[in-house]
Amino acid sequence: GAVVSQHPSRVICKSGTSVKIECRSLDFQATTMFWYRQFPKKSLMLMATSNEGSKATYEQGVEKDKFLINHASLTLSTLTVTSAHPEDSSFYICSASGWGLAGGSQTSTDTQYFGPGTRLTVL
Amino acid sequence: TQLLEQSPQFLSIQEGENLTVYCNSSSVFSSLQWYRQEPGEGPVLLVTVVTGGEVKKLKRLTFQFGDARKDSSLHITAAQPGDTGLYLCAGELGRGSEKLVFGKGTKLTVNP
């Protein structure tokens, strides 16, 4: 299957600082990327959807000025948590869908391939 | 309001037992996916079901999509400790929308 990577896997930062998380599709063209947030023992909550070259669409209740999303290329999207606070501590997961030949098989535009997640801890 | 209700939330069984996890909704989905997630990792896709009544098998795992495309089940036969993990169902509301709605997950523990 298609591979999606995230960096960093873990980050600890001080309150008030900004943190950038990268999401990369390694072997296919990601026309759409999604950012999720997962609290302990909870399910994934979609934060925003981004299409390459256009502004992200945020879900209701998600502050677009706090969670800046950039999808500048077909293989990279970034999520920047600005002025992070302890309540922003969470597990952030990206996913990507698109097209191309990955892992020996054709990827489907309808399938989301998930990254391994980034654990953010704000002190 | 949870769009996708998943049950049970927790399940602890002995190796060799069978189990079924359910995913129910009042909404119709164009497709439904099942994922497995390990602690500290992202979800890994197990299967996608698209057609009402569809049944897919993946070794000891059997997935079924309800006729009305509102519910789904995951049945595991002769569970093994390696099956331990968080199982998530996720539904796509509109064809081509790509947005997924996730259930809360079922935490499965298979004891040796």
Short mmCIF file of N, CA and C in Angstrom, two decimals, chain B residues 12-92:
data_model
loop_
_atom_site.label_atom_id
_atom_site.label_comp_id
_atom_site.label_asym_id
_atom_site.label_seq_id
_atom_site.Cartn_x
_atom_site.Cartn_y
_atom_site.Cartn_z
N SER B 12 -12.48 -8.20 25.87
CA SER B 12 -11.34 -9.00 26.29
C SER B 12 -11.73 -10.46 26.21
N ILE B 13 -11.03 -11.22 25.38
CA ILE B 13 -11.38 -12.62 25.17
C ILE B 13 -10.16 -13.50 25.23
N GLN B 14 -10.40 -14.80 25.24
CA GLN B 14 -9.30 -15.77 25.25
C GLN B 14 -8.95 -16.17 23.82
N GLU B 15 -7.72 -16.52 23.65
CA GLU B 15 -7.25 -17.00 22.35
C GLU B 15 -8.13 -18.16 21.87
N GLY B 16 -8.50 -18.10 20.59
CA GLY B 16 -9.32 -19.17 20.02
C GLY B 16 -10.80 -18.84 19.96
N GLU B 17 -11.23 -17.84 20.70
CA GLU B 17 -12.65 -17.47 20.70
C GLU B 17 -12.98 -16.65 19.46
N ASN B 18 -14.27 -16.61 19.15
CA ASN B 18 -14.76 -15.78 18.04
C ASN B 18 -15.35 -14.50 18.61
N LEU B 19 -15.39 -13.44 17.81
CA LEU B 19 -15.97 -12.19 18.27
C LEU B 19 -16.54 -11.40 17.09
N THR B 20 -17.47 -10.53 17.42
CA THR B 20 -18.04 -9.65 16.39
C THR B 20 -18.09 -8.23 16.92
N VAL B 21 -17.67 -7.31 16.10
CA VAL B 21 -17.73 -5.88 16.42
C VAL B 21 -18.73 -5.23 15.48
N TYR B 22 -19.55 -4.34 16.03
CA TYR B 22 -20.62 -3.74 15.24
C TYR B 22 -20.41 -2.24 15.07
N CYS B 23 -20.87 -1.76 13.94
CA CYS B 23 -20.77 -0.34 13.62
C CYS B 23 -22.14 0.06 13.05
N ASN B 24 -22.85 0.94 13.75
CA ASN B 24 -24.21 1.27 13.34
C ASN B 24 -24.42 2.77 13.20
N SER B 25 -25.32 3.12 12.30
CA SER B 25 -25.62 4.53 12.07
C SER B 25 -27.03 4.66 11.52
N SER B 26 -27.58 5.84 11.65
CA SER B 26 -28.86 6.14 11.01
C SER B 26 -28.63 6.77 9.64
N SER B 27 -27.37 7.03 9.32
CA SER B 27 -27.01 7.64 8.04
C SER B 27 -26.57 6.58 7.04
N VAL B 28 -26.75 6.90 5.79
CA VAL B 28 -26.31 6.02 4.71
C VAL B 28 -24.92 6.44 4.28
N PHE B 29 -24.04 5.48 4.12
CA PHE B 29 -22.67 5.76 3.72
C PHE B 29 -22.41 5.23 2.32
N SER B 30 -21.64 5.98 1.55
CA SER B 30 -21.27 5.51 0.22
C SER B 30 -20.22 4.41 0.31
N SER B 31 -19.44 4.43 1.37
CA SER B 31 -18.49 3.36 1.62
C SER B 31 -18.17 3.33 3.11
N LEU B 32 -17.64 2.24 3.55
CA LEU B 32 -17.27 2.13 4.96
C LEU B 32 -15.94 1.40 5.04
N GLN B 33 -15.07 1.94 5.87
CA GLN B 33 -13.75 1.33 6.03
C GLN B 33 -13.58 0.81 7.46
N TRP B 34 -12.79 -0.23 7.58
CA TRP B 34 -12.37 -0.72 8.89
C TRP B 34 -10.86 -0.56 8.99
N TYR B 35 -10.44 -0.02 10.13
CA TYR B 35 -9.03 0.19 10.40
C TYR B 35 -8.64 -0.51 11.70
N ARG B 36 -7.34 -0.77 11.80
CA ARG B 36 -6.79 -1.25 13.05
C ARG B 36 -5.68 -0.30 13.46
N GLN B 37 -5.69 0.10 14.72
CA GLN B 37 -4.70 1.07 15.19
C GLN B 37 -3.98 0.52 16.42
N GLU B 38 -2.66 0.58 16.36
CA GLU B 38 -1.83 0.19 17.50
C GLU B 38 -1.53 1.46 18.31
N PRO B 39 -1.25 1.32 19.61
CA PRO B 39 -0.95 2.50 20.44
C PRO B 39 0.20 3.32 19.86
N GLY B 40 -0.02 4.63 19.76
CA GLY B 40 1.04 5.51 19.29
C GLY B 40 1.28 5.47 17.80
N GLU B 41 0.38 4.82 17.07
CA GLU B 41 0.55 4.74 15.62
C GLU B 41 -0.73 5.17 14.92
N GLY B 42 -0.62 5.42 13.62
CA GLY B 42 -1.81 5.77 12.85
C GLY B 42 -2.61 4.55 12.48
N PRO B 43 -3.87 4.74 12.08
CA PRO B 43 -4.72 3.61 11.68
C PRO B 43 -4.22 2.98 10.39
N VAL B 44 -4.37 1.68 10.31
CA VAL B 44 -4.00 0.94 9.12
C VAL B 44 -5.27 0.35 8.51
N LEU B 45 -5.48 0.62 7.24
CA LEU B 45 -6.69 0.18 6.57
C LEU B 45 -6.72 -1.35 6.45
N LEU B 46 -7.85 -1.93 6.86
CA LEU B 46 -8.05 -3.37 6.71
C LEU B 46 -8.87 -3.68 5.47
N VAL B 47 -9.98 -2.95 5.32
CA VAL B 47 -10.87 -3.24 4.19
C VAL B 47 -11.78 -2.04 3.93
N THR B 48 -12.26 -1.96 2.70
CA THR B 48 -13.29 -0.99 2.32
C THR B 48 -14.46 -1.76 1.73
N VAL B 49 -15.66 -1.49 2.22
CA VAL B 49 -16.86 -2.09 1.64
C VAL B 49 -17.69 -0.99 1.02
N VAL B 50 -18.26 -1.27 -0.12
CA VAL B 50 -18.93 -0.25 -0.91
C VAL B 50 -20.38 -0.61 -1.22
N THR B 51 -20.63 -1.87 -1.50
CA THR B 51 -21.95 -2.29 -1.96
C THR B 51 -22.77 -2.84 -0.79
N GLY B 52 -24.05 -2.44 -0.72
CA GLY B 52 -24.93 -2.97 0.31
C GLY B 52 -24.99 -4.48 0.27
N GLY B 53 -24.82 -5.13 1.45
CA GLY B 53 -24.82 -6.58 1.50
C GLY B 53 -23.48 -7.22 1.22
N GLU B 54 -22.51 -6.40 0.90
CA GLU B 54 -21.18 -6.93 0.53
C GLU B 54 -20.52 -7.62 1.72
N VAL B 55 -19.86 -8.72 1.43
CA VAL B 55 -19.09 -9.45 2.43
C VAL B 55 -17.66 -9.61 1.90
N LYS B 56 -16.71 -9.23 2.74
CA LYS B 56 -15.31 -9.40 2.35
C LYS B 56 -14.58 -10.18 3.44
N LYS B 57 -13.68 -11.05 3.00
CA LYS B 57 -12.92 -11.84 3.95
C LYS B 57 -11.44 -11.54 3.83
N LEU B 58 -10.81 -11.44 4.99
CA LEU B 58 -9.38 -11.20 5.06
C LEU B 58 -8.84 -12.18 6.08
N LYS B 59 -8.44 -13.37 5.58
CA LYS B 59 -7.98 -14.46 6.44
C LYS B 59 -9.06 -14.79 7.47
N ARG B 60 -8.83 -14.55 8.75
CA ARG B 60 -9.82 -14.90 9.77
C ARG B 60 -10.81 -13.77 10.03
N LEU B 61 -10.70 -12.68 9.29
CA LEU B 61 -11.59 -11.54 9.49
C LEU B 61 -12.64 -11.51 8.39
N THR B 62 -13.89 -11.35 8.78
CA THR B 62 -15.00 -11.24 7.83
C THR B 62 -15.70 -9.91 8.06
N PHE B 63 -15.83 -9.14 7.01
CA PHE B 63 -16.47 -7.82 7.08
C PHE B 63 -17.76 -7.87 6.27
N GLN B 64 -18.80 -7.27 6.85
CA GLN B 64 -20.08 -7.22 6.13
C GLN B 64 -20.63 -5.81 6.16
N PHE B 65 -21.16 -5.39 5.05
CA PHE B 65 -21.82 -4.09 4.91
C PHE B 65 -23.30 -4.34 4.85
N GLY B 66 -24.08 -3.64 5.66
CA GLY B 66 -25.51 -3.85 5.68
C GLY B 66 -26.17 -3.53 4.35
N ASP B 67 -27.30 -4.16 4.12
CA ASP B 67 -28.02 -3.97 2.85
C ASP B 67 -28.33 -2.49 2.59
N ALA B 68 -28.67 -1.77 3.66
CA ALA B 68 -29.03 -0.36 3.52
C ALA B 68 -27.82 0.56 3.61
N ARG B 69 -26.66 -0.01 3.73
CA ARG B 69 -25.39 0.74 3.82
C ARG B 69 -25.39 1.69 5.03
N LYS B 70 -26.04 1.24 6.12
CA LYS B 70 -26.04 2.06 7.34
C LYS B 70 -25.24 1.39 8.46
N ASP B 71 -24.91 0.13 8.28
CA ASP B 71 -24.22 -0.57 9.35
C ASP B 71 -23.24 -1.58 8.78
N SER B 72 -22.34 -2.00 9.65
CA SER B 72 -21.32 -2.96 9.23
C SER B 72 -20.89 -3.77 10.43
N SER B 73 -20.32 -4.92 10.15
CA SER B 73 -19.80 -5.75 11.23
C SER B 73 -18.46 -6.33 10.84
N LEU B 74 -17.69 -6.61 11.87
CA LEU B 74 -16.38 -7.26 11.71
C LEU B 74 -16.39 -8.49 12.59
N HIS B 75 -16.21 -9.64 11.99
CA HIS B 75 -16.20 -10.90 12.73
C HIS B 75 -14.80 -11.50 12.66
N ILE B 76 -14.26 -11.85 13.80
CA ILE B 76 -12.94 -12.49 13.84
C ILE B 76 -13.12 -13.92 14.34
N THR B 77 -12.61 -14.85 13.61
CA THR B 77 -12.70 -16.27 13.97
C THR B 77 -11.38 -16.71 14.60
N ALA B 78 -11.51 -17.48 15.68
CA ALA B 78 -10.32 -18.03 16.35
C ALA B 78 -9.28 -16.94 16.62
N ALA B 79 -9.68 -15.99 17.42
CA ALA B 79 -8.82 -14.83 17.68
C ALA B 79 -7.47 -15.25 18.25
N GLN B 80 -6.47 -14.48 17.89
CA GLN B 80 -5.11 -14.72 18.35
C GLN B 80 -4.59 -13.47 19.06
N PRO B 81 -3.60 -13.62 19.94
CA PRO B 81 -3.05 -12.44 20.64
C PRO B 81 -2.59 -11.34 19.69
N GLY B 82 -2.16 -11.71 18.51
CA GLY B 82 -1.74 -10.73 17.52
C GLY B 82 -2.87 -9.88 16.98
N ASP B 83 -4.11 -10.28 17.25
CA ASP B 83 -5.26 -9.49 16.82
C ASP B 83 -5.55 -8.33 17.78
N THR B 84 -4.88 -8.31 18.90
CA THR B 84 -5.07 -7.25 19.89
C THR B 84 -4.82 -5.89 19.26
N GLY B 85 -5.73 -4.95 19.53
CA GLY B 85 -5.58 -3.60 18.98
C GLY B 85 -6.88 -2.84 19.05
N LEU B 86 -6.86 -1.63 18.53
CA LEU B 86 -8.06 -0.80 18.46
C LEU B 86 -8.62 -0.89 17.05
N TYR B 87 -9.85 -1.32 16.93
CA TYR B 87 -10.51 -1.46 15.63
C TYR B 87 -11.47 -0.28 15.45
N LEU B 88 -11.30 0.41 14.35
CA LEU B 88 -12.10 1.59 14.06
C LEU B 88 -12.88 1.40 12.77
N CYS B 89 -14.16 1.78 12.80
CA CYS B 89 -14.89 1.84 11.55
C CYS B 89 -15.01 3.31 11.16
N ALA B 90 -15.06 3.56 9.88
CA ALA B 90 -15.16 4.93 9.38
C ALA B 90 -16.02 4.92 8.13
N GLY B 91 -16.96 5.84 8.08
CA GLY B 91 -17.87 5.91 6.94
C GLY B 91 -17.66 7.15 6.11
N GLU B 92 -17.78 6.97 4.81
CA GLU B 92 -17.72 8.10 3.87
C GLU B 92 -19.16 8.48 3.55
#
